[in-house]
CSV table of C-alpha atoms and ligand atoms in Angstrom, one decimal:
chain,number,residue,atom,x,y,z
A,714,MET,CA,0.7,-0.1,-0.1
A,715,ALA,CA,0.8,3.6,-0.9
A,716,SER,CA,2.5,5.5,2.2
A,717,PHE,CA,1.3,9.5,1.9
A,718,ASP,CA,2.5,12.6,4.0
A,719,ALA,CA,-0.3,14.1,3.4
A,720,ILE,CA,-4.3,13.8,1.3
A,721,VAL,CA,-5.6,16.3,0.2
A,722,ILE,CA,-9.3,16.0,-0.6
A,723,GLY,CA,-10.4,18.4,-3.8
A,724,LEU,CA,-8.6,19.4,-6.8
A,725,GLY,CA,-10.5,22.4,-7.6
A,726,GLY,CA,-8.6,26.1,-7.2
A,727,MET,CA,-7.6,26.1,-3.8
A,728,GLY,CA,-7.2,22.0,-3.5
A,729,SER,CA,-4.4,21.9,-6.7
A,730,ALA,CA,-2.9,24.8,-5.2
A,731,ALA,CA,-2.1,23.0,-1.6
A,732,ALA,CA,-1.5,20.3,-3.7
A,733,ALA,CA,1.7,21.6,-5.7
A,734,HIS,CA,2.6,23.7,-2.7
A,735,LEU,CA,3.1,20.5,-0.2
A,736,ALA,CA,4.7,18.1,-3.6
A,737,ALA,CA,7.1,20.9,-3.8
A,738,ARG,CA,7.4,21.0,-0.3
A,739,GLY,CA,8.3,16.8,-0.6
A,740,ARG,CA,5.5,15.8,0.6
A,741,ARG,CA,4.2,12.6,-0.5
A,742,VAL,CA,0.9,13.8,-1.5
A,743,LEU,CA,-2.3,12.1,-2.4
A,744,GLY,CA,-5.2,14.3,-4.2
A,745,LEU,CA,-8.7,13.3,-4.5
A,746,GLU,CA,-10.8,14.8,-6.7
A,747,GLN,CA,-14.3,13.3,-7.9
A,748,PHE,CA,-14.8,14.7,-10.7
A,749,GLN,CA,-12.3,15.4,-14.0
A,750,PRO,CA,-9.5,18.8,-13.7
A,751,ALA,CA,-11.3,22.1,-14.1
A,752,HIS,CA,-14.6,21.0,-14.4
A,753,ALA,CA,-17.4,23.1,-14.1
A,754,PHE,CA,-19.9,21.3,-11.4
A,755,GLY,CA,-18.1,23.6,-8.6
A,756,SER,CA,-16.6,26.8,-8.0
A,757,SER,CA,-13.5,27.1,-10.6
A,758,HIS,CA,-15.2,28.2,-13.7
A,759,GLY,CA,-16.0,30.4,-16.7
A,760,ARG,CA,-13.2,31.5,-17.7
A,761,SER,CA,-12.4,34.4,-15.8
A,762,ARG,CA,-12.5,35.9,-11.7
A,763,VAL,CA,-11.5,39.1,-10.5
A,764,ILE,CA,-8.4,40.4,-8.9
A,765,ARG,CA,-7.5,43.3,-7.7
A,766,LEU,CA,-5.4,44.6,-4.7
A,767,ALA,CA,-7.1,48.1,-3.1
A,768,TYR,CA,-9.5,45.1,-1.1
A,769,PHE,CA,-13.1,47.0,-0.6
A,770,GLU,CA,-14.1,43.6,1.9
A,771,HIS,CA,-10.6,44.7,4.4
A,772,PRO,CA,-7.4,45.7,4.5
A,773,SER,CA,-6.0,42.4,6.0
A,774,TYR,CA,-6.5,41.5,3.1
A,775,VAL,CA,-3.7,43.2,1.5
A,776,PRO,CA,-0.5,41.2,2.3
A,777,LEU,CA,-2.4,38.2,0.9
A,778,LEU,CA,-2.8,39.5,-2.1
A,779,LEU,CA,1.0,41.0,-2.5
A,780,ARG,CA,1.6,37.3,-1.9
A,781,ALA,CA,-0.7,36.0,-4.5
A,782,TYR,CA,0.7,38.2,-7.0
A,783,GLU,CA,4.3,37.2,-6.6
A,784,LEU,CA,3.6,33.2,-6.6
A,785,TRP,CA,0.8,34.0,-10.1
A,786,GLY,CA,4.0,35.6,-11.5
A,787,LYS,CA,6.0,32.2,-10.4
A,788,LEU,CA,3.5,29.6,-11.4
A,789,GLU,CA,2.6,31.9,-14.8
A,790,ARG,CA,6.9,31.8,-16.0
A,791,GLU,CA,7.0,28.0,-14.3
A,792,SER,CA,4.0,26.7,-16.2
A,793,GLY,CA,4.6,28.7,-19.4
A,794,ARG,CA,0.5,29.3,-19.6
A,795,SER,CA,-0.9,32.7,-19.2
A,796,LEU,CA,-3.2,33.3,-16.0
A,797,LEU,CA,-3.3,36.7,-15.8
A,798,THR,CA,-4.0,39.1,-17.4
A,799,ILE,CA,-3.4,42.6,-16.2
A,800,THR,CA,-6.5,45.7,-17.9
A,801,GLY,CA,-6.7,47.4,-14.2
A,802,GLY,CA,-9.8,47.6,-12.2
A,803,LEU,CA,-12.8,50.2,-11.2
A,804,MET,CA,-14.5,50.5,-8.0
A,805,ILE,CA,-17.8,52.4,-8.2
A,806,GLY,CA,-20.6,54.1,-6.8
A,807,THR,CA,-21.1,56.2,-4.6
A,808,PRO,CA,-17.9,57.7,-2.0
A,809,GLU,CA,-20.3,56.1,0.5
A,810,SER,CA,-20.9,52.9,-1.5
A,811,ASP,CA,-18.7,50.0,0.6
A,812,VAL,CA,-17.0,49.3,-3.1
A,813,VAL,CA,-15.5,53.1,-2.9
A,814,ARG,CA,-15.0,53.7,1.0
A,815,GLY,CA,-13.6,50.3,2.0
A,816,SER,CA,-11.1,50.0,-1.2
A,817,LEU,CA,-9.9,53.4,-0.7
A,818,ARG,CA,-10.1,52.8,2.8
A,819,SER,CA,-7.2,49.4,2.6
A,820,ALA,CA,-5.4,51.4,-0.9
A,821,GLN,CA,-4.7,54.5,1.4
A,822,ALA,CA,-3.8,52.1,4.5
A,823,HIS,CA,-1.2,50.2,2.4
A,824,GLY,CA,-0.4,53.0,0.0
A,825,LEU,CA,-0.8,51.3,-2.7
A,826,ALA,CA,-1.2,53.3,-6.2
A,827,HIS,CA,-4.1,54.4,-6.8
A,828,GLU,CA,-6.0,57.1,-8.8
A,829,MET,CA,-10.1,58.5,-7.9
A,830,LEU,CA,-12.0,59.5,-11.2
A,831,ASP,CA,-15.7,61.6,-11.2
A,832,ALA,CA,-18.3,60.6,-12.9
A,833,ALA,CA,-16.9,62.4,-16.2
A,834,GLU,CA,-13.5,61.1,-15.8
A,835,ILE,CA,-14.3,57.3,-15.9
A,836,ARG,CA,-16.3,58.4,-19.1
A,837,ARG,CA,-14.1,59.9,-20.9
A,838,ARG,CA,-11.4,57.3,-20.1
A,839,PHE,CA,-13.8,54.1,-20.6
A,840,PRO,CA,-17.1,55.4,-22.9
A,841,PRO,CA,-18.8,51.8,-22.3
A,842,PHE,CA,-19.8,53.1,-18.8
A,843,THR,CA,-22.4,55.9,-18.0
A,844,PRO,CA,-22.1,56.7,-14.2
A,845,GLN,CA,-24.3,59.2,-12.2
A,846,PRO,CA,-23.4,62.3,-11.4
A,847,GLY,CA,-22.5,61.9,-8.0
A,848,ASP,CA,-21.0,58.3,-8.6
A,849,VAL,CA,-17.4,58.0,-8.5
A,850,ALA,CA,-14.4,55.0,-8.8
A,851,LEU,CA,-11.5,53.9,-7.4
A,852,TYR,CA,-8.8,52.9,-9.9
A,853,GLU,CA,-6.3,50.8,-10.0
A,854,GLU,CA,-4.0,49.7,-12.4
A,855,ARG,CA,-2.6,46.0,-10.5
A,856,ALA,CA,-6.2,44.9,-11.3
A,857,GLY,CA,-7.0,42.5,-14.0
A,858,VAL,CA,-7.9,38.4,-14.4
A,859,VAL,CA,-7.2,35.4,-13.8
A,860,ARG,CA,-7.9,32.2,-15.5
A,861,PRO,CA,-8.9,29.5,-12.7
A,862,GLU,CA,-9.3,27.0,-15.5
A,863,SER,CA,-5.9,27.1,-16.3
A,864,ALA,CA,-4.6,28.5,-13.4
A,865,ILE,CA,-5.9,24.4,-11.7
A,866,HIS,CA,-4.3,22.5,-14.3
A,867,ALA,CA,-0.8,24.8,-13.7
A,868,HIS,CA,-1.0,23.7,-9.6
A,869,ILE,CA,-1.7,20.0,-11.6
A,870,GLU,CA,1.0,19.9,-13.7
A,871,GLN,CA,3.6,21.3,-11.1
A,872,ALA,CA,2.2,19.0,-8.1
A,873,ASN,CA,2.4,15.9,-10.8
A,874,ARG,CA,6.1,16.3,-11.7
A,875,ASP,CA,7.2,16.9,-7.7
A,876,GLY,CA,5.3,13.5,-7.3
A,877,ALA,CA,2.3,14.1,-6.2
A,878,ASP,CA,-0.2,10.6,-7.0
A,879,LEU,CA,-3.3,12.6,-8.1
A,880,ARG,CA,-6.6,10.7,-8.8
A,881,PHE,CA,-9.5,12.0,-10.4
A,882,ASP,CA,-12.9,11.0,-10.6
A,883,GLU,CA,-12.8,10.0,-7.5
A,884,ARG,CA,-15.5,10.7,-4.6
A,885,VAL,CA,-14.4,11.0,-0.8
A,886,LEU,CA,-17.3,9.4,0.7
A,887,ASP,CA,-16.4,10.3,4.8
A,888,TRP,CA,-13.1,10.8,6.3
A,889,GLN,CA,-11.5,9.6,10.5
A,890,VAL,CA,-9.3,10.4,12.8
A,891,ARG,CA,-7.6,7.4,13.8
A,892,LEU,CA,-7.0,6.2,17.6
A,893,SER,CA,-3.2,6.4,16.5
A,894,GLY,CA,-4.2,10.0,15.3
A,895,ASP,CA,-3.9,8.9,11.6
A,896,VAL,CA,-6.9,10.0,9.4
A,897,GLU,CA,-8.5,7.2,7.2
A,898,VAL,CA,-10.2,8.4,3.7
A,899,ARG,CA,-12.6,6.1,2.3
A,900,THR,CA,-13.6,7.1,-1.0
A,901,THR,CA,-15.4,5.1,-3.9
A,902,ARG,CA,-12.6,3.3,-4.9
A,903,GLY,CA,-10.8,2.5,-1.5
A,904,SER,CA,-9.5,3.7,2.0
A,905,TYR,CA,-6.6,6.0,2.3
A,906,GLU,CA,-4.4,7.0,5.4
A,907,ALA,CA,-1.8,9.8,6.1
A,908,PRO,CA,-1.2,11.6,9.0
A,909,ARG,CA,-2.3,14.7,7.4
A,910,LEU,CA,-5.9,15.6,5.7
A,911,VAL,CA,-6.4,18.9,3.6
A,912,LEU,CA,-10.0,19.4,3.4
A,913,ALA,CA,-10.6,21.6,0.4
A,914,PRO,CA,-14.0,20.6,-1.4
A,915,GLY,CA,-15.6,24.3,-2.6
A,916,ALA,CA,-19.7,23.9,-2.2
A,917,TRP,CA,-19.3,20.2,-0.7
A,918,ALA,CA,-17.4,21.2,2.8
A,919,PRO,CA,-21.2,21.2,4.6
A,920,GLY,CA,-21.0,17.8,4.0
A,921,LEU,CA,-17.3,17.6,4.9
A,922,PHE,CA,-16.1,19.2,7.6
A,923,HIS,CA,-17.7,17.7,10.0
A,924,LEU,CA,-18.7,21.0,11.6
A,925,PRO,CA,-22.6,21.4,12.3
A,926,MET,CA,-21.8,24.6,13.9
A,927,LEU,CA,-19.8,26.0,11.3
A,928,PRO,CA,-22.8,28.5,9.8
A,929,LEU,CA,-22.1,27.7,5.3
A,930,GLU,CA,-24.4,28.3,3.3
A,931,VAL,CA,-24.1,27.5,-0.7
A,932,GLU,CA,-26.2,29.8,-3.7
A,933,ARG,CA,-26.5,29.8,-6.6
A,934,GLN,CA,-24.4,32.1,-9.0
A,935,VAL,CA,-24.8,33.0,-12.7
A,936,LEU,CA,-22.5,34.1,-14.9
A,937,TYR,CA,-24.1,36.0,-18.5
A,938,TRP,CA,-22.1,36.5,-21.7
A,939,PHE,CA,-23.6,39.5,-23.6
A,940,ASP,CA,-22.6,40.6,-28.0
A,941,PRO,CA,-22.7,44.2,-27.3
A,942,PRO,CA,-24.3,45.6,-30.9
A,943,GLY,CA,-21.6,47.2,-32.8
A,944,GLY,CA,-19.8,44.6,-31.5
A,945,PRO,CA,-17.1,44.0,-29.1
A,946,ALA,CA,-14.1,46.4,-29.9
A,947,PRO,CA,-15.0,49.1,-27.2
A,948,PHE,CA,-14.8,46.2,-24.2
A,949,ALA,CA,-11.1,44.6,-25.9
A,950,ALA,CA,-8.7,44.2,-22.5
A,951,GLU,CA,-6.7,46.8,-23.6
A,952,ARG,CA,-8.9,50.0,-23.2
A,953,PHE,CA,-11.7,48.4,-20.4
A,954,PRO,CA,-11.1,47.6,-17.1
A,955,ILE,CA,-12.3,44.7,-14.6
A,956,TYR,CA,-15.3,47.2,-12.4
A,957,ILE,CA,-17.4,46.4,-9.9
A,958,TRP,CA,-20.3,48.2,-9.5
A,959,ASP,CA,-21.9,49.3,-5.9
A,960,ARG,CA,-25.1,50.6,-6.9
A,961,GLY,CA,-25.6,50.7,-3.1
A,962,ASP,CA,-29.2,49.6,-2.4
A,963,GLY,CA,-26.9,45.5,-1.1
A,964,VAL,CA,-27.0,45.2,-5.2
A,965,GLN,CA,-23.1,44.6,-6.7
A,966,PHE,CA,-22.5,43.6,-9.9
A,967,TYR,CA,-19.5,43.2,-11.6
A,968,GLY,CA,-17.7,42.3,-15.4
A,969,PHE,CA,-14.8,42.0,-17.2
A,970,PRO,CA,-13.2,42.2,-20.6
A,971,ALA,CA,-14.8,40.6,-23.6
A,972,ASP,CA,-12.8,37.1,-24.2
A,973,GLU,CA,-13.6,35.3,-26.9
A,974,ARG,CA,-17.1,34.4,-26.7
A,975,GLY,CA,-18.5,37.4,-25.0
A,976,VAL,CA,-18.6,40.8,-22.5
A,977,LYS,CA,-18.8,38.5,-19.0
A,978,VAL,CA,-21.3,40.2,-16.3
A,979,ALA,CA,-22.4,38.8,-13.2
A,980,PHE,CA,-24.2,39.9,-9.8
A,981,PHE,CA,-21.5,40.1,-6.6
A,982,ARG,CA,-24.9,39.9,-4.3
A,983,THR,CA,-28.0,40.9,-4.9
A,984,GLY,CA,-29.1,40.9,-1.6
A,985,ARG,CA,-31.2,38.0,-2.3
A,986,ALA,CA,-29.4,34.7,-2.6
A,987,THR,CA,-30.4,31.3,-3.5
A,988,ARG,CA,-29.6,28.6,-1.5
A,989,CYS,CA,-28.5,25.5,-3.0
A,990,THR,CA,-26.8,21.9,-2.2
A,991,PRO,CA,-24.0,21.2,-4.7
A,992,ASP,CA,-26.0,17.9,-5.7
A,993,ALA,CA,-29.1,19.5,-6.7
A,994,VAL,CA,-28.3,22.5,-7.7
A,995,ASP,CA,-30.6,24.3,-11.3
A,996,ARG,CA,-28.0,24.8,-13.4
A,997,VAL,CA,-31.4,26.1,-15.9
A,998,VAL,CA,-31.2,29.8,-16.4
A,999,GLN,CA,-34.6,31.5,-16.8
A,1000,PRO,CA,-35.3,34.1,-19.5
A,1001,ASN,CA,-36.4,36.8,-16.0
A,1002,GLU,CA,-33.3,36.0,-14.9
A,1003,VAL,CA,-31.7,37.3,-17.6
A,1004,ARG,CA,-33.9,40.2,-17.9
A,1005,ALA,CA,-33.2,40.7,-13.8
A,1006,MET,CA,-29.4,41.4,-15.1
A,1007,ARG,CA,-30.0,43.6,-18.1
A,1008,GLU,CA,-32.5,45.9,-16.2
A,1009,ALA,CA,-28.7,46.1,-13.8
A,1010,LEU,CA,-26.6,46.8,-16.7
A,1011,ALA,CA,-28.9,49.4,-18.5
A,1012,PRO,CA,-28.7,53.2,-16.6
A,1013,CYS,CA,-24.8,51.5,-15.6
A,1014,ILE,CA,-23.9,50.5,-19.2
A,1015,PRO,CA,-26.0,50.5,-21.7
A,1016,THR,CA,-24.7,48.8,-24.7
A,1017,LEU,CA,-24.2,45.4,-22.4
A,1018,ALA,CA,-27.5,45.8,-21.1
A,1019,ALA,CA,-28.8,45.8,-25.3
A,1020,GLY,CA,-26.6,43.1,-26.2
A,1021,GLN,CA,-27.9,39.9,-27.7
A,1022,LEU,CA,-26.9,37.0,-24.8
A,1023,VAL,CA,-24.7,34.6,-25.9
A,1024,GLU,CA,-23.4,32.0,-23.2
A,1025,THR,CA,-24.8,31.4,-19.4
A,1026,VAL,CA,-23.4,29.3,-16.7
A,1027,THR,CA,-24.2,28.7,-13.1
A,1028,CYS,CA,-21.6,27.9,-10.7
A,1029,MET,CA,-21.7,28.2,-6.3
A,1030,TYR,CA,-20.6,30.8,-3.4
A,1031,THR,CA,-20.2,28.9,-0.5
A,1032,LEU,CA,-20.8,31.1,1.8
A,1033,THR,CA,-19.6,32.5,5.8
A,1034,PRO,CA,-22.4,34.8,7.5
A,1035,ASP,CA,-19.6,37.4,7.5
A,1036,HIS,CA,-18.2,36.7,4.0
A,1037,HIS,CA,-14.9,36.4,5.3
A,1038,PHE,CA,-12.7,33.0,4.1
A,1039,VAL,CA,-12.7,30.2,6.6
A,1040,ILE,CA,-9.0,28.6,6.6
A,1041,GLY,CA,-7.3,27.3,9.3
A,1042,VAL,CA,-6.2,24.0,11.7
A,1043,HIS,CA,-10.0,21.4,11.9
A,1044,PRO,CA,-11.1,22.8,15.8
A,1045,HIS,CA,-11.2,19.2,16.7
A,1046,HIS,CA,-8.8,17.0,14.8
A,1047,PRO,CA,-4.7,18.8,14.7
A,1048,GLY,CA,-3.6,16.5,11.9
A,1049,VAL,CA,-6.6,18.4,10.1
A,1050,VAL,CA,-6.5,21.6,7.2
A,1051,ILE,CA,-9.4,22.9,6.6
A,1052,ALA,CA,-10.1,25.3,3.7
A,1053,SER,CA,-13.3,27.1,2.0
A,1054,PRO,CA,-11.9,30.4,0.9
A,1055,CYS,CA,-14.8,31.5,-1.2
A,1056,SER,CA,-17.5,33.5,-0.4
A,1057,GLY,CA,-17.7,34.7,-3.7
A,1058,HIS,CA,-14.0,36.2,-4.0
A,1059,GLY,CA,-11.4,33.5,-2.7
A,1060,TYR,CA,-10.4,32.3,-6.7
A,1061,LYS,CA,-7.4,35.5,-6.9
A,1062,PHE,CA,-5.5,33.7,-3.8
A,1063,ALA,CA,-5.7,30.6,-4.4
A,1064,THR,CA,-1.6,30.6,-4.8
A,1065,VAL,CA,-0.6,31.7,-1.8
A,1066,VAL,CA,-3.7,29.7,-0.4
A,1067,GLY,CA,-1.6,26.8,-1.6
A,1068,GLU,CA,1.1,28.0,0.6
A,1069,ILE,CA,-1.1,28.5,3.6
A,1070,LEU,CA,-2.0,25.5,3.6
A,1071,ALA,CA,1.3,23.7,3.0
A,1072,GLU,CA,2.4,25.5,5.6
A,1073,LEU,CA,-0.4,24.7,8.0
A,1074,THR,CA,-0.1,20.5,7.1
A,1075,VAL,CA,3.7,20.9,7.0
A,1076,ASN,CA,4.0,22.8,10.3
A,1077,GLY,CA,0.4,23.9,12.0
A,1078,VAL,CA,1.1,27.1,11.8
A,1079,THR,CA,1.5,29.7,8.6
A,1080,ARG,CA,3.5,32.5,8.4
A,1081,HIS,CA,1.1,34.5,6.7
A,1082,PRO,CA,-2.3,36.7,8.6
A,1083,ILE,CA,-5.1,34.2,8.7
A,1084,GLU,CA,-6.3,36.0,12.0
A,1085,LEU,CA,-9.9,37.0,10.2
A,1086,PHE,CA,-10.4,33.4,8.4
A,1087,SER,CA,-10.5,31.1,11.8
A,1088,PRO,CA,-12.6,28.3,11.9
A,1089,SER,CA,-13.2,29.1,15.9
A,1090,ARG,CA,-15.6,32.6,15.1
A,1091,PHE,CA,-18.1,30.5,14.4
A,1092,LEU,CA,-18.0,27.6,16.8
B,1349,FAD,C1,-19.9,32.6,-10.2
B,1349,FAD,C2,-18.4,33.0,-9.3
B,1349,FAD,C3,-17.7,34.0,-9.9
B,1349,FAD,C4,-16.8,34.0,-9.0
B,1349,FAD,N1,-15.6,35.5,-8.9
B,1349,FAD,C5,-14.9,35.5,-8.0
B,1349,FAD,C6,-13.5,36.5,-8.2
B,1349,FAD,O1,-14.1,37.6,-9.7
B,1349,FAD,N2,-12.8,36.7,-8.2
B,1349,FAD,C7,-12.4,35.9,-7.3
B,1349,FAD,O2,-11.2,36.1,-6.7
B,1349,FAD,N3,-13.4,35.2,-6.6
B,1349,FAD,C8,-14.2,34.8,-7.4
B,1349,FAD,N4,-15.2,33.6,-7.0
B,1349,FAD,C9,-14.8,32.7,-6.1
B,1349,FAD,C10,-13.9,32.1,-6.0
B,1349,FAD,O3,-14.4,31.4,-7.1
B,1349,FAD,C11,-13.6,30.5,-5.2
B,1349,FAD,O4,-12.8,31.7,-4.0
B,1349,FAD,C12,-13.0,29.7,-5.2
B,1349,FAD,O5,-13.4,28.8,-7.0
B,1349,FAD,C13,-13.0,28.5,-4.6
B,1349,FAD,O6,-12.4,27.6,-4.6
B,1349,FAD,P1,-12.6,26.0,-4.2
B,1349,FAD,O7,-11.4,25.1,-4.7
B,1349,FAD,O8,-12.7,26.3,-2.6
B,1349,FAD,O9,-13.4,25.1,-4.3
B,1349,FAD,P2,-13.5,24.5,-6.1
B,1349,FAD,O10,-12.7,24.7,-7.1
B,1349,FAD,O11,-15.4,24.2,-6.4
B,1349,FAD,O12,-13.2,23.0,-5.1
B,1349,FAD,C14,-13.3,22.1,-4.4
B,1349,FAD,C15,-12.9,20.5,-5.3
B,1349,FAD,O13,-13.6,20.1,-4.2
B,1349,FAD,C16,-14.0,18.6,-5.0
B,1349,FAD,N5,-14.9,18.0,-4.3
B,1349,FAD,C17,-15.5,17.9,-3.6
B,1349,FAD,N6,-16.3,17.0,-2.8
B,1349,FAD,C18,-15.3,16.3,-2.6
B,1349,FAD,C19,-15.3,14.7,-2.3
B,1349,FAD,N7,-16.4,14.1,-1.4
B,1349,FAD,N8,-14.2,14.1,-3.2
B,1349,FAD,C20,-13.6,14.5,-4.0
B,1349,FAD,N9,-13.4,15.0,-4.4
B,1349,FAD,C21,-14.5,16.4,-3.9
B,1349,FAD,C22,-14.8,18.9,-6.0
B,1349,FAD,O14,-15.4,18.7,-7.0
B,1349,FAD,C23,-14.5,20.2,-6.9
B,1349,FAD,O15,-13.1,20.1,-7.2
B,1349,FAD,C24,-16.3,33.4,-7.9
B,1349,FAD,C25,-16.9,32.1,-6.8
B,1349,FAD,C26,-17.5,32.5,-8.2
B,1349,FAD,C27,-19.2,30.9,-8.0
């Protein structure tokens, strides 16, 4: 029977990164994934994710982002894959909105390069946007797009190169800690043991963390691609940034420059979430959902609101009540590390989360500031 130092459950955005970082440290890793690499049934598909530095959610994320950027650059160089496109980013709303106020707070706290634009300047620089006279935006040059599927492949390739044993189409049924302290993992194909376990199961976390008091909720999300009338040229990555638009009524939507299929937009927060379970999520997008997206876009990016719908995809957020991540050593099992870096904004951190999970697995501690993400805050 093969012998492993650590088992990683889930090889999506975070688990693939953890496997790569553990294998790079010379650890013998077994990775278990229920689907194929970079599949479309979890939280890490849809071709693009926003990456940004002036983090409106909390200034504590900024040091992690600085390290994440460094590691994205390293992963690009080592894998030969194009994983990041820097487009610049606009955080738009009234000066009092969470997105504008929070981004400015982080930029000032960490001395990040940024510009504040008024509505006229936003329109001048980025003609597709039609902000209201009182709207402003924080613009930062370093924001852009990460490609999640390519990044998962890059981490899987690195883990394989460093000797990890990664198994796909193998579903974990359960895990338990034995009296010896080793962890036993039972799957659809067999059972395995190792002294350490990393749980990175995305939307399947509520069933696998063995923490019934942890208030995780899974939410269905929809991604939309539109083809604007007149063509996508005004939305090309050379001239159109990523953005998050805070309407100030609990609704925030965001979007990307055009990709090969169209111009992608989605709601970030809607104030009215659709709860789901990962094995029974409704993947059919209804006409009233498309209508709601067009209505949100109409006053802000009218040419996109008038575009032809070319594609929709559903995806899942795993949410905590405070929208901060869950990352840490399992409160009841010191040999187990748990990771739910989602709440709809975790992908950009995948590289540094891989490093954190590897450090926690090997040393029980990490050099990175993760106090905000303690699993114990809810218990
Ligand atoms: C629509 C949408 C838009 C988003 N936009 C952004 C953005 O712009 N910027 C950003 O930074 N973040 C964004 N996020 C958040 C980000 O994508 C997530 O934080 C990230 O994908 C979470 O990665 P994960 O590894 O936790 O989950 P996943 O990538 O889903 O990986 C979990 C893996 O575990 C596997 N698994 C689960 N249970 C088992 C089992 N029993 N046995 C074996 N394998 C199992 C799953 O199959 C899956 O592959 C967005 C998320 C969504 C849904």
